[in-house]
XYZ file of N, CA and C in Angstrom:
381
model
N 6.189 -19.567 -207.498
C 6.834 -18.463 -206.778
C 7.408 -19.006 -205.476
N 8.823 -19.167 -204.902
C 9.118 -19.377 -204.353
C 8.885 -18.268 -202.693
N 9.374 -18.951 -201.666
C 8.762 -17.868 -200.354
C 9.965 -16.827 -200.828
N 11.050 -16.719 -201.002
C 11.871 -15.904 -201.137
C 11.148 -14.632 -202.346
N 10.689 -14.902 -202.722
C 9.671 -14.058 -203.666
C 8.882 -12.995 -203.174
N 8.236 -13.349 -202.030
C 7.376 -12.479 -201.208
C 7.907 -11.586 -200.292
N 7.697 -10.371 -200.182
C 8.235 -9.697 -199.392
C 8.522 -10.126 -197.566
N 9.601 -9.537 -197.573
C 9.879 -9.845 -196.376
C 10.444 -9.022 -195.393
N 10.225 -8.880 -194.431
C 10.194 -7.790 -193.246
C 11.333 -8.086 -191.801
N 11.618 -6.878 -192.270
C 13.677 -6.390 -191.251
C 13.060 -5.383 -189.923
N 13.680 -5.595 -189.115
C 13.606 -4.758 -187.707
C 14.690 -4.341 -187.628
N 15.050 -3.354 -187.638
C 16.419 -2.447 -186.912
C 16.288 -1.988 -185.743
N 16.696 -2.553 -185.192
C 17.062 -2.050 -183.395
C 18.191 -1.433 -183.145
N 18.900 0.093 -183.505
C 20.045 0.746 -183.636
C 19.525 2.252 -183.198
N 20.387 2.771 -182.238
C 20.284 4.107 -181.882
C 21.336 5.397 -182.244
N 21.814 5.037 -183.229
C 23.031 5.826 -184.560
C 21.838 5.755 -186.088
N 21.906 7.255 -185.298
C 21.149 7.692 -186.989
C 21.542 7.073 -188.009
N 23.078 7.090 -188.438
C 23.259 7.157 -189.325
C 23.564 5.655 -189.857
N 24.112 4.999 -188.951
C 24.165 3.137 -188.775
C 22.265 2.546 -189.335
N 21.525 3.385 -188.763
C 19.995 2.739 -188.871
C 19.782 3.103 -190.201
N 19.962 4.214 -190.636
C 19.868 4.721 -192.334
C 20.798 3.485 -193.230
N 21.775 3.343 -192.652
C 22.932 2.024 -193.927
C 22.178 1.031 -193.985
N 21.826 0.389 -192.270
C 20.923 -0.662 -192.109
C 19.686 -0.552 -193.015
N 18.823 0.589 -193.245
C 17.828 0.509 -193.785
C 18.050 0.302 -195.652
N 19.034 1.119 -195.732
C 19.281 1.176 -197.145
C 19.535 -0.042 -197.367
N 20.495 -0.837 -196.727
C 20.667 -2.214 -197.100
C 19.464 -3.431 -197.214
N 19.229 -3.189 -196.544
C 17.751 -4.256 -196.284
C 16.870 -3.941 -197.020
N 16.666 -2.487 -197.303
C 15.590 -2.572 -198.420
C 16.449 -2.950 -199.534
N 16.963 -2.530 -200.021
C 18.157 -2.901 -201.244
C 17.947 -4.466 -201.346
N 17.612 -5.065 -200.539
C 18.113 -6.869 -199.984
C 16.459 -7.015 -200.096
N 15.066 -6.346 -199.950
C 14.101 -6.950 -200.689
C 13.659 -6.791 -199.672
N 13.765 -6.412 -198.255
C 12.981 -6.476 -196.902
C 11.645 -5.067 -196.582
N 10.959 -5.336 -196.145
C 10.114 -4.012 -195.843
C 10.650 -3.799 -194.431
N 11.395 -2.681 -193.834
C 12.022 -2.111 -193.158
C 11.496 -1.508 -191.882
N 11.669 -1.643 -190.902
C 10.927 -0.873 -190.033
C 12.134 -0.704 -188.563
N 12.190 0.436 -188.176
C 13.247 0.384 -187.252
C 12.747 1.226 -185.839
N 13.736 0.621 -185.196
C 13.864 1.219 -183.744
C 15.161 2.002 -183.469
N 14.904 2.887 -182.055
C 15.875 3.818 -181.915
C 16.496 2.856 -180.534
N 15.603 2.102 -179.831
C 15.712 1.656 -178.370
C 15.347 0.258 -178.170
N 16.175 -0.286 -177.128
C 15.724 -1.726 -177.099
C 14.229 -2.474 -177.170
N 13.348 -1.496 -175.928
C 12.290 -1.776 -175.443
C 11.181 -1.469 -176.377
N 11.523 -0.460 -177.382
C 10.429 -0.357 -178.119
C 10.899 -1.464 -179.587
N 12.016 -1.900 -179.371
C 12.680 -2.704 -180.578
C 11.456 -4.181 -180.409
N 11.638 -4.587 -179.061
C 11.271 -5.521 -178.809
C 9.755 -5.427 -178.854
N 9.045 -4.507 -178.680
C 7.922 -4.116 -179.165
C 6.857 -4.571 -180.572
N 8.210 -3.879 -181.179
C 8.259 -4.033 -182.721
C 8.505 -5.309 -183.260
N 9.441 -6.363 -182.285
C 9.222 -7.640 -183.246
C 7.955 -8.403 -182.880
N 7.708 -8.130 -181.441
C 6.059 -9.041 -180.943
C 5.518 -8.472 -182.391
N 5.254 -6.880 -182.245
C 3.977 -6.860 -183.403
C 4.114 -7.307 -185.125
N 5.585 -7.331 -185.670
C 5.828 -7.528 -186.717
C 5.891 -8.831 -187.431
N 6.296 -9.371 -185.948
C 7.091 -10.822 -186.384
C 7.907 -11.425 -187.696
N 8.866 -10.175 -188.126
C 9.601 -9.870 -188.543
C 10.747 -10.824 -188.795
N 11.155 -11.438 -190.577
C 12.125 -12.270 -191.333
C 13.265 -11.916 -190.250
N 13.597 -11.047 -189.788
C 15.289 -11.120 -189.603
C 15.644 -9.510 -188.252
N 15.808 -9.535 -187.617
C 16.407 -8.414 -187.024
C 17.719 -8.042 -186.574
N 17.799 -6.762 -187.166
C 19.612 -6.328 -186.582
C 19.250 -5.723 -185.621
N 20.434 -5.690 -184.697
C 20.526 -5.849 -183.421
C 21.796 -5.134 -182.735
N 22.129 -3.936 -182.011
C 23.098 -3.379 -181.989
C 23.313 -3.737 -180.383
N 24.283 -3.716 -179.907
C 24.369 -4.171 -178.583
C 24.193 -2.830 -177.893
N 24.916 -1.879 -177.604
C 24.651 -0.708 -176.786
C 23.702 0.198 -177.143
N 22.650 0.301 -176.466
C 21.661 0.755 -176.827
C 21.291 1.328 -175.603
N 20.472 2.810 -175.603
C 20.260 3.359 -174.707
C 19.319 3.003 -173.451
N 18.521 2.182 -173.323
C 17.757 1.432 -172.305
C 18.430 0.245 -171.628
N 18.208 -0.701 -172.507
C 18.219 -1.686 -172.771
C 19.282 -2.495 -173.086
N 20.608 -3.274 -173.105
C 21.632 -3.387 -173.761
C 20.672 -4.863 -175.368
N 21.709 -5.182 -175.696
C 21.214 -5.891 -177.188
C 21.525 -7.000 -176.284
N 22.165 -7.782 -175.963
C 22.078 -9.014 -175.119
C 20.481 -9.049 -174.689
N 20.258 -8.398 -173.972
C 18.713 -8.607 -172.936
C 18.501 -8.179 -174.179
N 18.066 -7.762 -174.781
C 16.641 -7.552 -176.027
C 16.517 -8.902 -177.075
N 17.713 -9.412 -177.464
C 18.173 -10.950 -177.304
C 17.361 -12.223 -176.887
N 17.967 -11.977 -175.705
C 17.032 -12.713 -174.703
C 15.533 -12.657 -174.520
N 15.054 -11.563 -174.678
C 13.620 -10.708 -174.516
C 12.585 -11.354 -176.189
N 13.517 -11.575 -176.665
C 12.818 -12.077 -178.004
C 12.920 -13.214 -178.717
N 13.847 -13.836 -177.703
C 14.186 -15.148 -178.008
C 12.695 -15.540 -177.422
N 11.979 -15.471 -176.426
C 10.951 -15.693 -175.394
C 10.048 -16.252 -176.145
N 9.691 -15.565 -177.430
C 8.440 -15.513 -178.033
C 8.650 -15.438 -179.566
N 10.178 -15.533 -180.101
C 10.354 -15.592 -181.153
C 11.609 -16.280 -181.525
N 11.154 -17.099 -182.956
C 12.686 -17.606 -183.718
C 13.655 -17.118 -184.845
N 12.676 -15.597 -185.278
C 13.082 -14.843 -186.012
C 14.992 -14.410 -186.249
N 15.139 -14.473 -187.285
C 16.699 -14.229 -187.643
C 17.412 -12.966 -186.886
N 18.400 -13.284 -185.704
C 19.119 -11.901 -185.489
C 20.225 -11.527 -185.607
N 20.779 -10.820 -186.201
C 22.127 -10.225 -186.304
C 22.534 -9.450 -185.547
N 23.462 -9.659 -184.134
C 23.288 -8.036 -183.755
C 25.221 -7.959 -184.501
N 24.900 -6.324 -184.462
C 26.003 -5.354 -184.900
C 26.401 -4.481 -184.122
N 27.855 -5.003 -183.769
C 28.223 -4.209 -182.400
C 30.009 -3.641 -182.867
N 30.223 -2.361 -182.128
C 31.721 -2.074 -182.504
C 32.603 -3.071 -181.193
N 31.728 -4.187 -180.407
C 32.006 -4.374 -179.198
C 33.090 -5.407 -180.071
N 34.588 -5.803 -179.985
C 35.476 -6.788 -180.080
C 36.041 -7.572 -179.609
N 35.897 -7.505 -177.882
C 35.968 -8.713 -177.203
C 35.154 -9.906 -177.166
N 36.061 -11.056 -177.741
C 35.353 -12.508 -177.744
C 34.491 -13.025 -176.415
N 34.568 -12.650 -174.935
C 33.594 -12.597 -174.390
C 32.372 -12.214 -175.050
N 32.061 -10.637 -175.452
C 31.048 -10.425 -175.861
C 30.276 -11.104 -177.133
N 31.202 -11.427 -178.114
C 30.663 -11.866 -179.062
C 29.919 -13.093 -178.300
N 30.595 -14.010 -177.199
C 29.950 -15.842 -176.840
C 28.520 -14.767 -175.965
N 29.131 -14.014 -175.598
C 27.510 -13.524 -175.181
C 26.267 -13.171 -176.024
N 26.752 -12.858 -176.713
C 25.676 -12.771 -178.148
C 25.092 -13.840 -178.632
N 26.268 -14.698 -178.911
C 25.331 -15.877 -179.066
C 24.188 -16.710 -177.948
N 24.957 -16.307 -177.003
C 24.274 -17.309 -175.553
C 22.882 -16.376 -175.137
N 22.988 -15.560 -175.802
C 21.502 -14.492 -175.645
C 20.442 -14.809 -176.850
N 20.903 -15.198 -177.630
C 20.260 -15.566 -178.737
C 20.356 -15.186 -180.186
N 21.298 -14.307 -180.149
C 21.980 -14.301 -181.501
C 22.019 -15.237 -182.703
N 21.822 -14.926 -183.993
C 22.208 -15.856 -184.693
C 23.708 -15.893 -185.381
N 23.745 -14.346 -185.680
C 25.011 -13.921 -186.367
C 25.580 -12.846 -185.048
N 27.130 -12.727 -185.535
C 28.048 -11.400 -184.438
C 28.683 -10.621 -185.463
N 28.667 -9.363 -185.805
C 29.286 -8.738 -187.085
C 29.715 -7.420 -185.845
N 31.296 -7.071 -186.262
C 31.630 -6.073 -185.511
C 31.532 -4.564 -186.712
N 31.189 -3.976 -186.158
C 31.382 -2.828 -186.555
C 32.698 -1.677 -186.647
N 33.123 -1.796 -188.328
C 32.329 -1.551 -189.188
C 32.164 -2.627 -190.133
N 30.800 -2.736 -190.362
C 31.117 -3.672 -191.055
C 30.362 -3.678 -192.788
N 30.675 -4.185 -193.656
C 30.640 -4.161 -194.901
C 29.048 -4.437 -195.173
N 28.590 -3.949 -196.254
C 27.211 -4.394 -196.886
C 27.042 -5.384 -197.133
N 28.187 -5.926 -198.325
C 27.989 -7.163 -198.622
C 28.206 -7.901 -197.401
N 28.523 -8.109 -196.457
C 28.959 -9.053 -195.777
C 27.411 -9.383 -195.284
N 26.905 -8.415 -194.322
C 25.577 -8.716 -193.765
C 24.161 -9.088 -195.085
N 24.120 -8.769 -195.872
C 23.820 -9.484 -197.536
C 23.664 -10.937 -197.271
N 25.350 -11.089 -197.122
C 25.869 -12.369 -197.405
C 25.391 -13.252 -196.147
N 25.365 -12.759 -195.332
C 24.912 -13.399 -193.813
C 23.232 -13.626 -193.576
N 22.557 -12.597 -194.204
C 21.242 -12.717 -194.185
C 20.375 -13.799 -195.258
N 21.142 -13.964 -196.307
C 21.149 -15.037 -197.147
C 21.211 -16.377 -196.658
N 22.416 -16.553 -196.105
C 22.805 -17.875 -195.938
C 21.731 -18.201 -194.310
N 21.598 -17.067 -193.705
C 20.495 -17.418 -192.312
C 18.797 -17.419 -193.166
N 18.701 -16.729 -193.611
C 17.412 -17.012 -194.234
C 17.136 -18.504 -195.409
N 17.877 -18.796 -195.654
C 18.164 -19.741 -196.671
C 17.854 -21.014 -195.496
N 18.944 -20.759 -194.791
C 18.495 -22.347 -193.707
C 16.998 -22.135 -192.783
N 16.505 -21.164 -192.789
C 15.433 -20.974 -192.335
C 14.182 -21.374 -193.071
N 14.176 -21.547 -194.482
C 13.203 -21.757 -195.521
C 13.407 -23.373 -195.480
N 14.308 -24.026 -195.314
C 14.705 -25.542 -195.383
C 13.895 -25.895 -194.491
C-alpha cells in the first residue's frame, strides 16, 4: 500500500461559504479528510492541531490576511499550501510565494486545475 493510499487531511482557510463548500467538495472528491476554517487565526489553529497533507489558503480573509497566516505556518510547518485568491496583481502573487506559499491559483479557478496542482505538490512531497 502505497502512502498515497492512506487517507489524507486538507485545511480550508476561506471565508466564502460557498468557495469553502467547492473547496470541500473537491478535496474530499481528491481523497482528503476535510476540515475548514472561516478565519485566518483559527485557520492557523487548525493546522498546529491537524498537521494537515495540504492547505488552501485564501488571501483576504477577515482577521488576518493569507500572506501572514502563510507566514504564521510556515513557523512550525512544511505542509502543502495553495492559497486561492481573486487577487491578480503579480506583486501579490511574488508575495505569496515569499510568505510561504507553495502554489498561486487566481480565482476563479477550475477543479481540475487545483486536482492537478495538489497532485503534482503532493507527489514531490512523498519523494
Amino acid at each position: 500500500m502505497s502512502l498515497s493510499d492512506h487517507s489524507r487531511t486538507a485545511v480550508v482557510i476561506e471565508d466564502d461559504d460557498d468557495v469553502r463548500d467547492l473547496l470541500h467538495t473537491v478535496l474530499t472528491g481528491s481523497g482528503y479528510r476535510v476540515h475548514t476554517a472561516p478565519a485566518g487565526l483559527a485557520g492557523v489553529e487548525m493546522v498546529r492541531r491537524l498537521m494537515p497533507d495540504v492547505v488552501t489558503l485564501d488571501v483576504g480573509l477577515p482577521d488576518i490576511d493569507g500572506f501572514e497566516v502563510a507566514q504564521r505556518i510556515r513557523r512550525f510547518s512544511a505542509t502543502f499550501i495553495v492559497m486561492l485568491t481573486a487577487r491578480t496583481d503579480p506583486s501579490d502573487e511574488k508575495r505569496g510565494f515569499e510568505a510561504g506559499a507553495d502554489r498561486y491559483l487566481r480565482k476563479p479557478f477550475r477543479p481540475a486545475e487545483l486536482r492537478r496542482h495538489l497532485k503534482e505538490g503532493t507527489a514531490a512531497a512523498e519523494v
